[in-house]
XYZ file of C-alpha atoms in Angstrom:
744
model
C 286.218 97.117 96.954
C 283.701 94.955 98.793
C 280.313 94.071 97.404
C 277.309 95.643 99.121
C 275.628 93.478 101.725
C 272.349 91.855 100.649
C 269.739 92.400 103.346
C 267.747 89.374 104.476
C 264.204 89.041 103.188
C 262.953 88.926 106.759
C 264.138 87.928 110.186
C 261.013 85.825 110.476
C 258.816 84.144 107.896
C 255.311 82.866 108.531
C 255.187 79.146 107.779
C 252.025 77.418 106.573
C 251.319 73.894 107.776
C 248.799 71.346 106.614
C 246.035 70.639 109.117
C 243.095 68.257 109.296
C 239.701 69.932 108.983
C 237.728 67.090 107.509
C 234.479 65.620 108.768
C 234.157 62.779 111.208
C 234.818 59.469 109.495
C 231.635 57.773 108.414
C 230.812 54.528 106.693
C 230.339 55.233 102.979
C 227.170 53.842 101.411
C 227.327 50.245 100.210
C 227.057 50.369 96.395
C 225.691 46.795 96.373
C 222.666 47.767 98.453
C 219.692 49.385 96.742
C 219.169 52.638 98.594
C 215.548 53.712 99.062
C 216.138 57.408 99.138
C 216.459 60.369 96.863
C 220.183 59.831 96.344
C 219.770 56.458 94.644
C 221.063 56.666 91.057
C 219.036 55.216 88.202
C 221.336 53.148 85.979
C 221.910 54.023 82.353
C 219.826 52.236 79.755
C 221.146 50.750 76.533
C 220.497 53.965 74.602
C 223.282 56.363 73.611
C 223.212 59.907 72.225
C 226.399 61.120 70.529
C 226.596 64.680 69.253
C 229.087 67.332 68.178
C 228.808 71.067 67.475
C 230.412 73.180 64.766
C 230.889 76.830 65.689
C 231.912 80.159 64.228
C 235.714 80.592 63.986
C 235.697 83.850 65.970
C 236.380 83.980 69.745
C 232.629 83.820 70.499
C 232.413 80.332 68.928
C 228.635 80.530 68.491
C 226.765 77.462 67.252
C 226.372 77.151 63.478
C 225.249 73.539 63.172
C 225.979 70.091 64.571
C 225.479 66.393 64.002
C 224.175 63.570 66.158
C 223.437 59.853 66.384
C 220.904 58.167 68.660
C 221.600 54.483 69.180
C 220.029 51.505 70.933
C 223.022 49.369 71.751
C 225.035 49.229 68.546
C 221.968 49.772 66.348
C 221.624 53.244 64.846
C 218.091 54.459 65.569
C 218.389 58.005 64.199
C 221.116 60.203 62.777
C 220.851 63.802 61.826
C 222.031 67.380 61.574
C 220.806 70.260 63.723
C 221.376 73.964 63.133
C 220.926 77.348 64.758
C 218.559 79.410 62.557
C 220.569 82.506 63.458
C 223.872 80.759 62.756
C 223.386 79.835 59.095
C 222.286 81.739 56.011
C 219.482 80.628 53.716
C 222.025 79.219 51.251
C 223.873 77.377 54.030
C 220.604 75.905 55.303
C 219.851 74.660 51.810
C 223.294 73.034 51.696
C 222.577 71.249 54.980
C 219.149 70.143 53.716
C 220.623 68.672 50.536
C 223.326 66.866 52.500
C 220.770 65.453 54.948
C 218.450 64.258 52.178
C 221.299 62.663 50.238
C 222.562 60.743 53.273
C 219.313 59.756 54.981
C 219.741 62.188 57.868
C 217.144 64.081 59.861
C 217.421 67.882 59.737
C 216.382 69.678 62.915
C 216.679 73.122 64.405
C 218.700 73.467 67.600
C 215.429 73.746 69.530
C 214.013 70.589 67.949
C 217.206 68.647 68.647
C 217.262 69.755 72.277
C 213.566 69.213 73.014
C 212.800 66.178 70.859
C 216.093 64.258 70.973
C 218.265 65.449 73.874
C 215.404 65.589 76.401
C 212.299 63.763 75.068
C 214.369 60.741 74.080
C 217.865 60.717 75.654
C 216.859 62.200 79.014
C 213.609 60.254 79.335
C 215.183 56.948 78.275
C 218.207 57.382 80.600
C 220.571 57.313 77.633
C 224.299 57.793 78.004
C 225.186 61.166 76.451
C 228.579 61.017 74.731
C 230.822 63.626 73.154
C 234.418 64.661 72.710
C 235.099 67.687 74.923
C 231.480 67.354 75.992
C 231.295 70.449 78.260
C 232.041 72.677 75.275
C 229.352 71.101 73.115
C 226.764 71.346 75.905
C 227.588 75.025 76.343
C 227.040 75.633 72.599
C 223.482 74.297 72.898
C 222.687 76.603 75.825
C 220.278 79.537 75.502
C 221.446 80.999 78.845
C 223.780 80.182 81.693
C 224.325 80.981 85.363
C 226.311 79.791 88.358
C 224.976 76.729 90.196
C 224.196 77.487 93.833
C 222.496 74.446 95.299
C 224.339 71.251 96.218
C 223.620 68.044 94.374
C 222.206 65.139 96.391
C 224.491 63.540 98.978
C 227.725 65.047 97.667
C 227.113 68.327 99.468
C 228.531 71.190 97.546
C 230.178 69.092 94.819
C 228.437 71.175 92.152
C 228.515 74.487 93.990
C 229.986 77.106 91.705
C 229.486 75.018 88.577
C 228.049 76.440 85.368
C 224.364 75.694 84.970
C 223.201 75.744 81.344
C 219.621 76.239 80.242
C 219.072 74.307 77.022
C 215.292 74.364 76.690
C 212.418 76.780 77.260
C 210.261 73.817 78.284
C 209.969 74.032 82.077
C 209.571 70.269 82.419
C 213.188 69.807 81.290
C 216.131 70.400 83.646
C 219.204 72.518 83.233
C 222.592 70.857 82.799
C 225.352 71.530 85.303
C 229.031 71.381 84.392
C 231.852 71.745 86.902
C 235.450 71.878 85.712
C 237.738 69.390 87.500
C 240.887 69.467 85.386
C 242.113 70.131 81.879
C 240.618 66.797 80.825
C 237.644 66.215 83.115
C 234.432 67.777 84.382
C 231.451 66.761 86.474
C 228.277 66.859 84.352
C 224.752 66.285 85.656
C 221.142 67.253 85.151
C 219.731 69.629 87.746
C 216.417 68.867 89.439
C 213.171 69.616 87.612
C 210.430 71.941 88.787
C 207.744 69.248 88.645
C 206.890 66.800 91.448
C 208.779 63.588 90.694
C 207.056 61.344 93.212
C 203.393 60.401 92.913
C 201.189 60.715 95.993
C 200.940 56.951 96.449
C 204.714 56.585 96.332
C 205.135 59.390 98.853
C 202.701 57.695 101.239
C 204.687 54.453 100.992
C 207.985 56.278 101.492
C 209.245 55.494 98.004
C 210.608 58.767 96.607
C 211.607 58.860 92.967
C 215.303 59.764 92.727
C 216.510 62.806 90.843
C 217.498 61.857 87.309
C 221.063 63.125 87.157
C 221.834 61.545 83.817
C 224.839 59.704 82.433
C 227.475 61.734 80.619
C 230.742 60.471 79.145
C 233.439 62.666 77.647
C 235.555 60.482 75.370
C 238.446 62.899 75.862
C 238.333 62.221 79.611
C 238.351 58.428 79.573
C 241.017 58.370 76.833
C 243.229 60.583 78.993
C 242.641 58.323 82.003
C 243.395 55.107 80.112
C 246.495 56.352 78.310
C 247.777 59.144 80.623
C 248.025 61.635 77.782
C 245.919 64.245 76.051
C 244.294 63.665 72.670
C 242.454 65.557 69.996
C 239.726 63.540 68.309
C 241.923 63.213 65.240
C 244.887 61.877 67.187
C 242.713 59.542 69.253
C 240.891 58.044 66.277
C 244.237 57.455 64.572
C 245.754 56.021 67.768
C 242.859 53.593 68.233
C 242.774 52.837 64.488
C 238.997 53.064 64.297
C 237.289 52.274 61.001
C 236.124 55.847 60.398
C 238.721 58.274 61.756
C 238.248 62.019 61.872
C 238.461 63.753 58.483
C 240.807 66.617 57.678
C 239.098 69.929 56.980
C 240.391 73.505 57.033
C 237.642 75.668 55.543
C 236.007 76.800 58.772
C 236.302 80.473 57.794
C 234.134 79.915 54.746
C 230.424 79.233 54.328
C 228.847 75.942 55.411
C 229.582 73.501 52.608
C 228.888 69.884 51.771
C 232.438 69.007 52.839
C 231.951 70.784 56.175
C 228.724 68.859 56.794
C 230.457 65.588 55.891
C 233.267 66.497 58.287
C 230.788 67.126 61.144
C 228.863 63.905 60.526
C 232.120 61.933 60.463
C 233.173 63.527 63.773
C 230.144 61.961 65.433
C 230.859 58.550 63.909
C 234.526 58.759 64.933
C 233.502 59.750 68.459
C 231.135 56.771 68.657
C 233.784 54.324 67.445
C 236.374 55.713 69.871
C 233.833 55.477 72.694
C 233.057 51.824 71.937
C 236.753 50.975 71.715
C 237.535 52.653 75.049
C 234.612 51.013 76.848
C 235.758 47.637 75.518
C 239.276 48.297 76.806
C 237.909 49.088 80.262
C 235.948 45.814 80.212
C 239.034 43.858 79.122
C 240.951 45.258 82.071
C 238.562 43.454 84.368
C 237.361 46.635 86.095
C 233.826 45.350 86.633
C 233.244 47.688 89.598
C 234.263 50.793 87.642
C 231.738 52.375 85.292
C 233.082 54.556 82.455
C 231.055 57.639 83.405
C 232.823 57.722 86.798
C 236.314 57.675 85.278
C 237.833 61.141 85.548
C 241.589 60.471 85.608
C 244.261 57.829 85.980
C 243.414 57.750 89.704
C 239.974 56.353 88.788
C 241.741 53.410 87.147
C 243.902 52.873 90.241
C 240.888 52.936 92.540
C 239.222 50.430 90.227
C 242.038 47.922 90.729
C 241.845 48.302 94.519
C 238.089 47.711 94.420
C 238.564 44.601 92.291
C 240.940 43.203 94.931
C 238.290 43.780 97.595
C 240.454 46.261 99.503
C 238.439 48.156 102.098
C 239.017 51.860 102.601
C 241.263 52.730 105.505
C 238.807 55.241 106.931
C 236.196 52.472 107.210
C 238.558 49.903 108.737
C 239.747 52.409 111.359
C 236.939 54.971 111.820
C 238.053 55.844 115.374
C 241.511 57.041 114.298
C 242.358 60.072 116.503
C 241.982 63.477 114.865
C 245.069 64.676 116.752
C 247.150 61.953 115.088
C 245.684 62.859 111.706
C 246.804 66.439 112.314
C 250.381 65.280 112.923
C 250.340 63.230 109.744
C 248.898 66.053 107.649
C 251.349 68.514 109.174
C 254.231 66.384 107.894
C 252.985 66.361 104.292
C 254.788 68.531 101.712
C 254.358 66.712 98.385
C 257.001 66.141 95.738
C 260.143 68.192 95.302
C 260.603 70.456 92.287
C 263.388 73.033 92.361
C 265.842 74.977 90.255
C 269.461 75.466 91.335
C 271.150 77.073 88.319
C 268.942 79.812 86.892
C 269.304 81.486 83.472
C 272.747 80.032 82.922
C 273.646 77.753 80.028
C 275.070 74.492 81.439
C 275.852 71.084 80.040
C 273.864 68.449 81.916
C 273.061 64.753 82.050
C 269.404 64.129 82.857
C 268.841 61.210 85.209
C 265.491 59.745 86.187
C 264.439 57.333 88.933
C 262.663 54.175 87.867
C 258.975 54.493 88.852
C 259.865 56.575 91.910
C 256.640 56.252 93.889
C 256.053 52.493 93.347
C 259.748 51.915 94.100
C 259.742 53.706 97.463
C 256.414 52.027 98.286
C 258.088 48.669 97.703
C 261.232 49.540 99.666
C 259.164 50.702 102.658
C 256.717 47.771 102.460
C 253.696 50.056 102.236
C 251.485 47.490 100.492
C 251.069 45.874 103.927
C 249.366 49.085 105.075
C 247.058 49.137 102.038
C 245.662 45.649 102.722
C 245.632 45.986 106.532
C 242.725 46.475 108.881
C 244.008 49.762 110.223
C 247.360 50.331 111.909
C 248.957 50.715 115.309
C 251.618 53.123 116.520
C 254.159 53.412 119.315
C 256.789 55.772 120.681
C 260.232 54.941 119.241
C 262.123 58.074 120.276
C 265.194 56.318 121.683
C 265.564 53.981 118.675
C 265.185 56.749 116.123
C 267.625 59.057 117.868
C 270.177 56.266 117.641
C 269.333 55.643 113.984
C 269.624 59.301 113.057
C 272.996 59.603 114.793
C 274.503 56.734 112.814
C 272.672 56.708 109.471
C 274.860 57.498 106.468
C 275.069 56.733 102.763
C 276.271 53.186 103.447
C 273.254 52.491 105.655
C 270.911 53.944 103.044
C 272.224 51.463 100.473
C 270.745 48.691 102.635
C 267.107 47.995 101.818
C 266.162 47.081 105.444
C 266.902 50.702 106.419
C 264.018 51.840 104.202
C 261.611 49.469 105.945
C 262.038 51.590 109.113
C 260.834 54.819 107.469
C 257.164 54.457 108.483
C 257.884 56.969 111.218
C 256.921 60.533 112.079
C 259.430 62.715 113.895
C 258.806 65.848 115.935
C 261.926 67.980 115.678
C 263.128 71.363 116.880
C 264.752 72.747 113.714
C 267.993 74.681 114.137
C 269.426 75.553 110.747
C 268.379 72.170 109.348
C 267.316 71.833 105.717
C 263.617 71.013 105.591
C 260.774 71.711 103.149
C 259.013 74.923 104.151
C 255.609 76.064 102.902
C 255.498 79.874 102.950
C 254.656 82.985 100.948
C 258.161 83.881 99.743
C 259.017 87.405 98.593
C 255.558 88.712 99.540
C 253.835 86.321 97.143
C 250.097 85.992 97.636
C 250.133 82.195 97.753
C 252.349 79.818 99.659
C 254.784 77.595 97.839
C 257.279 75.011 99.056
C 261.037 75.371 99.099
C 263.898 73.550 100.804
C 265.417 75.935 103.344
C 267.690 76.181 106.343
C 264.930 76.244 108.943
C 265.078 77.431 112.538
C 261.953 77.396 114.677
C 261.137 77.964 118.347
C 258.239 75.540 118.028
C 258.757 71.826 117.299
C 257.426 70.666 113.932
C 256.467 67.248 112.542
C 258.276 65.673 109.581
C 258.719 62.124 108.349
C 261.884 60.247 109.267
C 262.912 60.420 105.599
C 262.966 64.242 105.768
C 265.175 64.079 108.875
C 267.647 61.709 107.214
C 267.719 63.962 104.140
C 268.447 66.954 106.392
C 271.411 65.137 107.939
C 272.795 64.178 104.512
C 272.672 67.778 103.327
C 273.955 69.535 106.460
C 276.093 66.878 108.110
C 274.248 67.026 111.453
C 271.131 65.222 112.701
C 268.114 67.375 113.597
C 267.156 67.601 117.270
C 264.471 64.979 117.917
C 261.739 65.730 120.455
C 259.723 62.553 119.914
C 258.990 59.943 117.249
C 256.024 57.741 116.402
C 256.441 54.569 114.333
C 253.503 52.857 112.620
C 252.804 49.162 112.053
C 250.092 47.722 109.782
C 247.291 45.756 111.402
C 246.095 42.278 110.421
C 245.293 41.572 106.779
C 241.769 42.440 105.683
C 239.371 39.541 105.067
C 237.713 38.911 101.705
C 240.658 39.994 99.567
C 240.682 38.440 96.123
C 243.266 38.048 93.342
C 242.974 39.907 90.040
C 244.406 39.773 86.547
C 245.845 43.198 85.745
C 244.589 44.458 82.384
C 242.468 41.304 82.270
C 245.578 39.278 81.369
C 245.929 35.925 83.232
C 249.704 36.263 82.878
C 249.459 39.349 85.104
C 247.871 37.545 88.045
C 248.227 39.272 91.424
C 247.173 37.892 94.798
C 247.076 40.907 97.138
C 247.765 38.745 100.180
C 250.842 37.020 98.785
C 252.187 39.695 96.441
C 253.336 43.288 96.810
C 251.164 44.895 94.123
C 253.551 47.827 93.615
C 256.507 45.503 93.065
C 254.656 43.068 90.851
C 253.241 45.653 88.492
C 256.627 47.287 87.839
C 258.165 43.885 87.138
C 255.367 43.108 84.696
C 255.826 46.439 82.945
C 259.567 45.884 82.619
C 259.005 42.508 80.967
C 256.514 44.006 78.503
C 258.929 46.837 77.642
C 261.638 44.282 76.825
C 259.268 42.445 74.486
C 258.204 45.746 72.946
C 261.779 46.811 72.211
C 262.294 43.617 70.208
C 259.087 44.079 68.222
C 258.079 46.336 65.342
C 254.991 47.634 63.561
C 251.601 46.725 65.018
C 253.134 44.400 67.608
C 255.320 47.221 68.910
C 252.317 49.555 69.137
C 250.232 46.941 70.980
C 252.994 46.195 73.496
C 253.656 49.893 74.003
C 249.984 50.428 74.838
C 250.158 47.449 77.205
C 253.209 48.711 79.076
C 251.613 52.133 79.347
C 248.505 50.571 80.919
C 250.747 48.915 83.511
C 252.530 52.215 84.121
C 249.194 53.918 84.791
C 248.107 51.122 87.130
C 251.327 51.565 89.101
C 251.395 55.341 89.279
C 247.671 55.729 89.977
C 247.746 53.373 92.974
C 251.029 54.457 94.549
C 250.453 58.009 95.728
C 247.711 60.478 94.802
C 244.652 58.521 95.895
C 246.036 58.256 99.439
C 246.323 62.004 99.966
C 243.240 63.009 97.952
C 241.193 65.770 99.588
C 238.392 67.449 97.631
C 237.404 70.998 98.546
C 233.649 71.478 98.392
C 231.798 74.735 98.815
C 228.391 74.992 100.441
C 225.647 77.582 100.474
C 226.201 78.701 104.061
C 229.104 79.111 106.460
C 229.261 76.413 109.109
C 231.446 75.918 112.165
C 234.446 73.710 111.343
C 236.969 72.310 113.806
C 240.580 72.397 112.678
C 243.058 69.935 114.158
C 246.632 71.186 113.916
C 249.968 69.582 114.703
C 251.239 72.725 116.475
C 248.289 73.987 118.522
C 245.052 72.962 120.193
C 241.976 72.390 118.006
C 240.088 75.534 117.087
C 236.848 76.317 115.274
C 235.785 78.918 112.755
C 232.951 79.334 110.276
C 233.544 78.588 106.614
C 231.554 77.714 103.513
C 234.240 75.233 102.423
C 234.834 71.651 103.505
C 237.728 69.285 102.827
C 236.252 65.892 101.990
C 238.672 62.931 102.081
C 238.864 60.902 98.883
C 237.720 57.309 98.596
C 241.057 55.720 99.546
C 242.286 58.563 101.756
C 245.238 57.266 103.818
C 247.400 60.312 104.520
C 250.170 58.411 106.306
C 250.966 56.663 103.034
C 250.844 59.962 101.141
C 253.361 61.681 103.403
C 255.640 58.614 103.687
C 255.796 58.191 99.901
C 256.660 61.788 99.097
C 259.083 61.971 102.036
C 260.949 58.902 100.775
C 261.011 60.307 97.228
C 262.572 63.509 98.558
C 265.125 61.379 100.402
C 266.064 59.717 97.101
C 266.690 63.141 95.583
C 268.663 64.223 98.667
C 270.889 61.148 98.332
C 271.468 62.027 94.674
C 272.240 65.631 95.649
C 274.747 64.491 98.278
C 276.433 62.101 95.819
C 276.586 64.867 93.199
C 278.282 67.188 95.689
C 280.710 64.480 96.819
C 281.681 63.900 93.186
C 282.444 67.589 92.653
C 279.456 68.110 90.343
C 276.398 70.375 90.432
C 272.756 70.189 89.323
C 270.523 72.526 87.335
C 267.068 71.355 88.437
C 265.181 68.484 90.006
C 261.563 67.571 89.372
C 259.854 64.917 91.541
C 261.803 61.908 90.246
C 264.491 63.383 88.024
C 267.641 65.465 88.352
C 269.669 67.301 85.724
C 273.294 66.844 86.842
C 275.429 69.767 85.674
C 279.047 69.654 84.497
C 281.496 72.093 86.054
C 282.702 74.424 83.313
C 286.337 73.378 83.601
C 285.686 69.607 83.735
C 286.377 67.426 80.704
C 283.306 65.722 79.191
C 284.583 62.176 79.617
C 285.321 62.705 83.295
C 281.882 64.233 83.766
C 280.215 61.168 82.223
C 282.296 58.795 84.333
C 281.306 60.521 87.586
C 277.620 60.548 86.653
C 277.788 56.829 85.878
C 279.242 56.153 89.322
C 276.280 57.982 90.886
C 273.867 55.911 88.812
C 275.614 52.691 89.868
C 275.288 53.614 93.562
C 271.507 53.132 93.391
C 271.705 49.581 91.988
C 271.784 48.196 95.535
C 268.341 49.690 96.163
C 266.691 47.825 93.290
C 263.872 45.829 94.967
C 262.739 44.105 91.770
C 263.431 40.709 90.208
C 265.259 42.293 87.255
C 268.776 43.692 87.556
C 270.003 47.250 87.171
C 269.998 50.584 88.950
C 266.801 52.402 89.930
C 268.470 55.602 88.662
C 268.984 55.713 84.919
C 270.405 58.095 82.357
C 267.530 59.271 80.160
C 267.491 58.657 76.412
C 267.368 62.415 75.805
C 271.119 62.436 76.534
C 271.788 60.466 73.349
C 272.056 61.853 69.817
C 268.930 61.900 67.645
C 271.031 60.227 64.966
C 272.773 57.008 65.945
C 271.895 57.113 69.632
C 275.427 57.857 70.812
C 275.985 60.218 73.764
C 275.878 63.874 72.777
C 276.356 66.975 74.955
C 272.999 68.088 76.351
C 272.491 71.655 77.533
C 269.993 73.164 79.928
C 268.435 76.604 80.210
C 266.221 76.823 83.296
C 264.095 79.806 84.258
C 262.297 78.549 87.362
C 260.840 75.395 88.852
C 259.326 73.216 86.084
C 260.248 75.813 83.450
C 263.253 74.625 81.479
C 264.482 73.492 78.084
C 267.026 70.787 77.231
C 268.770 70.905 73.872
C 271.795 69.984 71.786
C 273.776 72.630 69.931
C 274.059 72.259 66.164
C 277.344 73.007 64.337
C 275.976 76.419 63.330
C 275.281 77.263 66.975
C 271.498 76.876 66.854
C 269.666 74.873 69.537
C 268.223 71.458 68.693
C 265.411 71.015 71.191
C 265.237 67.677 73.035
C 262.836 68.316 75.918
C 260.851 71.394 76.917
C 258.313 72.201 79.604
C 254.954 73.906 79.098
C 254.381 74.658 82.767
C 252.790 78.056 83.258
C 251.560 78.342 79.665
C 248.124 76.796 80.129
C 246.402 80.172 80.302
C 247.453 81.014 76.729
C 245.581 80.081 73.580
C 247.717 78.376 70.912
C 248.745 81.117 68.465
C 248.824 78.569 65.636
C 248.772 74.843 64.934
C 251.538 72.531 63.791
C 250.431 72.881 60.156
C 250.685 76.674 60.042
C 253.767 77.232 62.203
C 256.235 79.953 61.143
C 258.369 78.749 58.264
C 261.515 80.400 59.649
C 261.512 78.178 62.763
C 262.866 74.607 62.553
C 260.430 71.754 63.002
C 261.196 70.032 66.333
C 261.867 66.313 66.400
C 258.713 64.277 67.054
C 260.262 62.966 70.289
C 259.890 66.460 71.789
C 256.151 66.655 71.092
C 253.332 64.902 72.911
C 252.358 64.600 76.566
C 251.008 68.137 76.519
C 253.867 69.665 74.503
C 252.753 71.390 71.300
C 254.681 72.904 68.397
C 254.235 76.482 69.638
C 255.722 75.565 73.044
C 258.870 74.422 71.249
C 258.949 77.577 69.153
C 258.699 79.718 72.283
C 261.712 78.026 73.838
C 263.617 78.151 70.555
C 263.144 81.936 70.468
C 264.315 82.242 74.074
């Protein structure tokens, strides 16, 4: 009896391609020149306001009371408690008054704090306003809110759609705008005031007074950028070992008490101490051209290092770069690869991970030469690349010079070739990317790395229509050496040294020293190696492909340059603004080469008679065939790992593919069978199986759970569920995530 035929999803599938719809390149303003216009920013003074709000425990989280400090430099000028008259009872207010009197604190209403401290002092004195999860605390002070509609200054539309919070009934004081950027970061700025800022005499002389946008720093944001991980204030204060860490307190459901007031006051002190520590760390890293309030993510740190080296932005060194060529580059961009192969099936796996994937492929392809170059040139290399694609095989890909030829775009006519395809699969509303057997009547642009990967996986080279190879221009003038993390031992001359290569070598040496250390020395070296990791990852991919979507007030005609059709125009209220170090060729080459690494691993896995459960950007879970003996499985995986040793471009020995520590037992560190249960891309759990048959979680994902509120904390987790090992937690993984996977 034959199985019923499965009908195809569709004979044809609409494919989405990246295009270039950005503005004409223009010279960005010189930050060293004092601009005489309304967009000039007034620098922060030496004053600092730190505050924190305590709210009701219900979902509304209305303000009850808060605490604050106002400082001039390190000197405490005023400290106090503020309260919402509607948020506390008469008895609770008396408790706050007694606590304030006993500790030399001012006691203010919310209105007094906002008008007399937040605005009359902090705003007028250009103080830096500091908090932990600052957008939340600003919103608790608000008496009303709306959606921001007008653009802010010269960053047209950057604040469009933001929340605008009204904090004061005094019309002379501005609203505060907050726009969410990510889980850790937000843009925060004062809106314009209703009063005339510029006196008549200044207007006659053409000297407008700039809008006072303010200076806001969220300690949570800069901590996440410096350490590439999320923190609560408690965890951060403990991590930084500040003198006055956050206190423990659990009685939020009860009335305002002396202990609750002490807890709130300590929160402000802990926030201040964390802020000072983080600012000092930024200074020690030698990032003199990076101000803390402009740090939003790890990418801000990476951009800071490039600025310190005097590296000019590509779009200023080559402002006449053809839009048609940009369209071809953008059309070849597909990002990192994340897929699932074995779904909802329990399989034993060995998780393997590439060593610093993006810096490694940058080094192999010699992309640092493009970063420090004054633009680039290009030429037709169709004949050479056809010959290369005909002969390239696994042996050729073990030779590092082969990777130096990958700075090439290829226009192919796909015919059953495996390529990344961006489409709305299964009638989904949004497009996603999958690797598919692709056939198209129209030629499409991919990187050479994609074409080589297609040949490895199908056995035949794609049909090449034309190719374009790129060469970096002459080295930029005025480049200067830096000391990474402010350490003279980590000296890098951008002209003589491949930054990507150097920084990974430095990190490896620090990790070796760390592994031999213990206690405080171990912690210090671990923080140091993590700083080097962030410097490497934040300069080796994302900043080159950064495009920020901004929304304006009106729809304007925009010209779209596509790799598959003539330019066309349409009206839209959105604009794609290239990031500071936008260099899309590097972005597409890096991710293409990373996908080639995974394709090589996939081919080797197949050749060894193995399978794989999932891959995720720089890792692959190699799966054991059910009938294969465990020792044989391990031996074959080791041979795959050893294959990549020849591609190690660094001064230290070893393979760039390694078997992750999660494959070893929690006790003793010896190899132990690791099992995988994968649901979909980026949604999987890895675990051992205890003698009684229960799972022992080793690694879980929280992808797709960000829209859910934590049902409980680690301290009040269900008693009938086992506590996961501490190695599973952190980096965004919480106790309840582990419990969810355990139940599955």
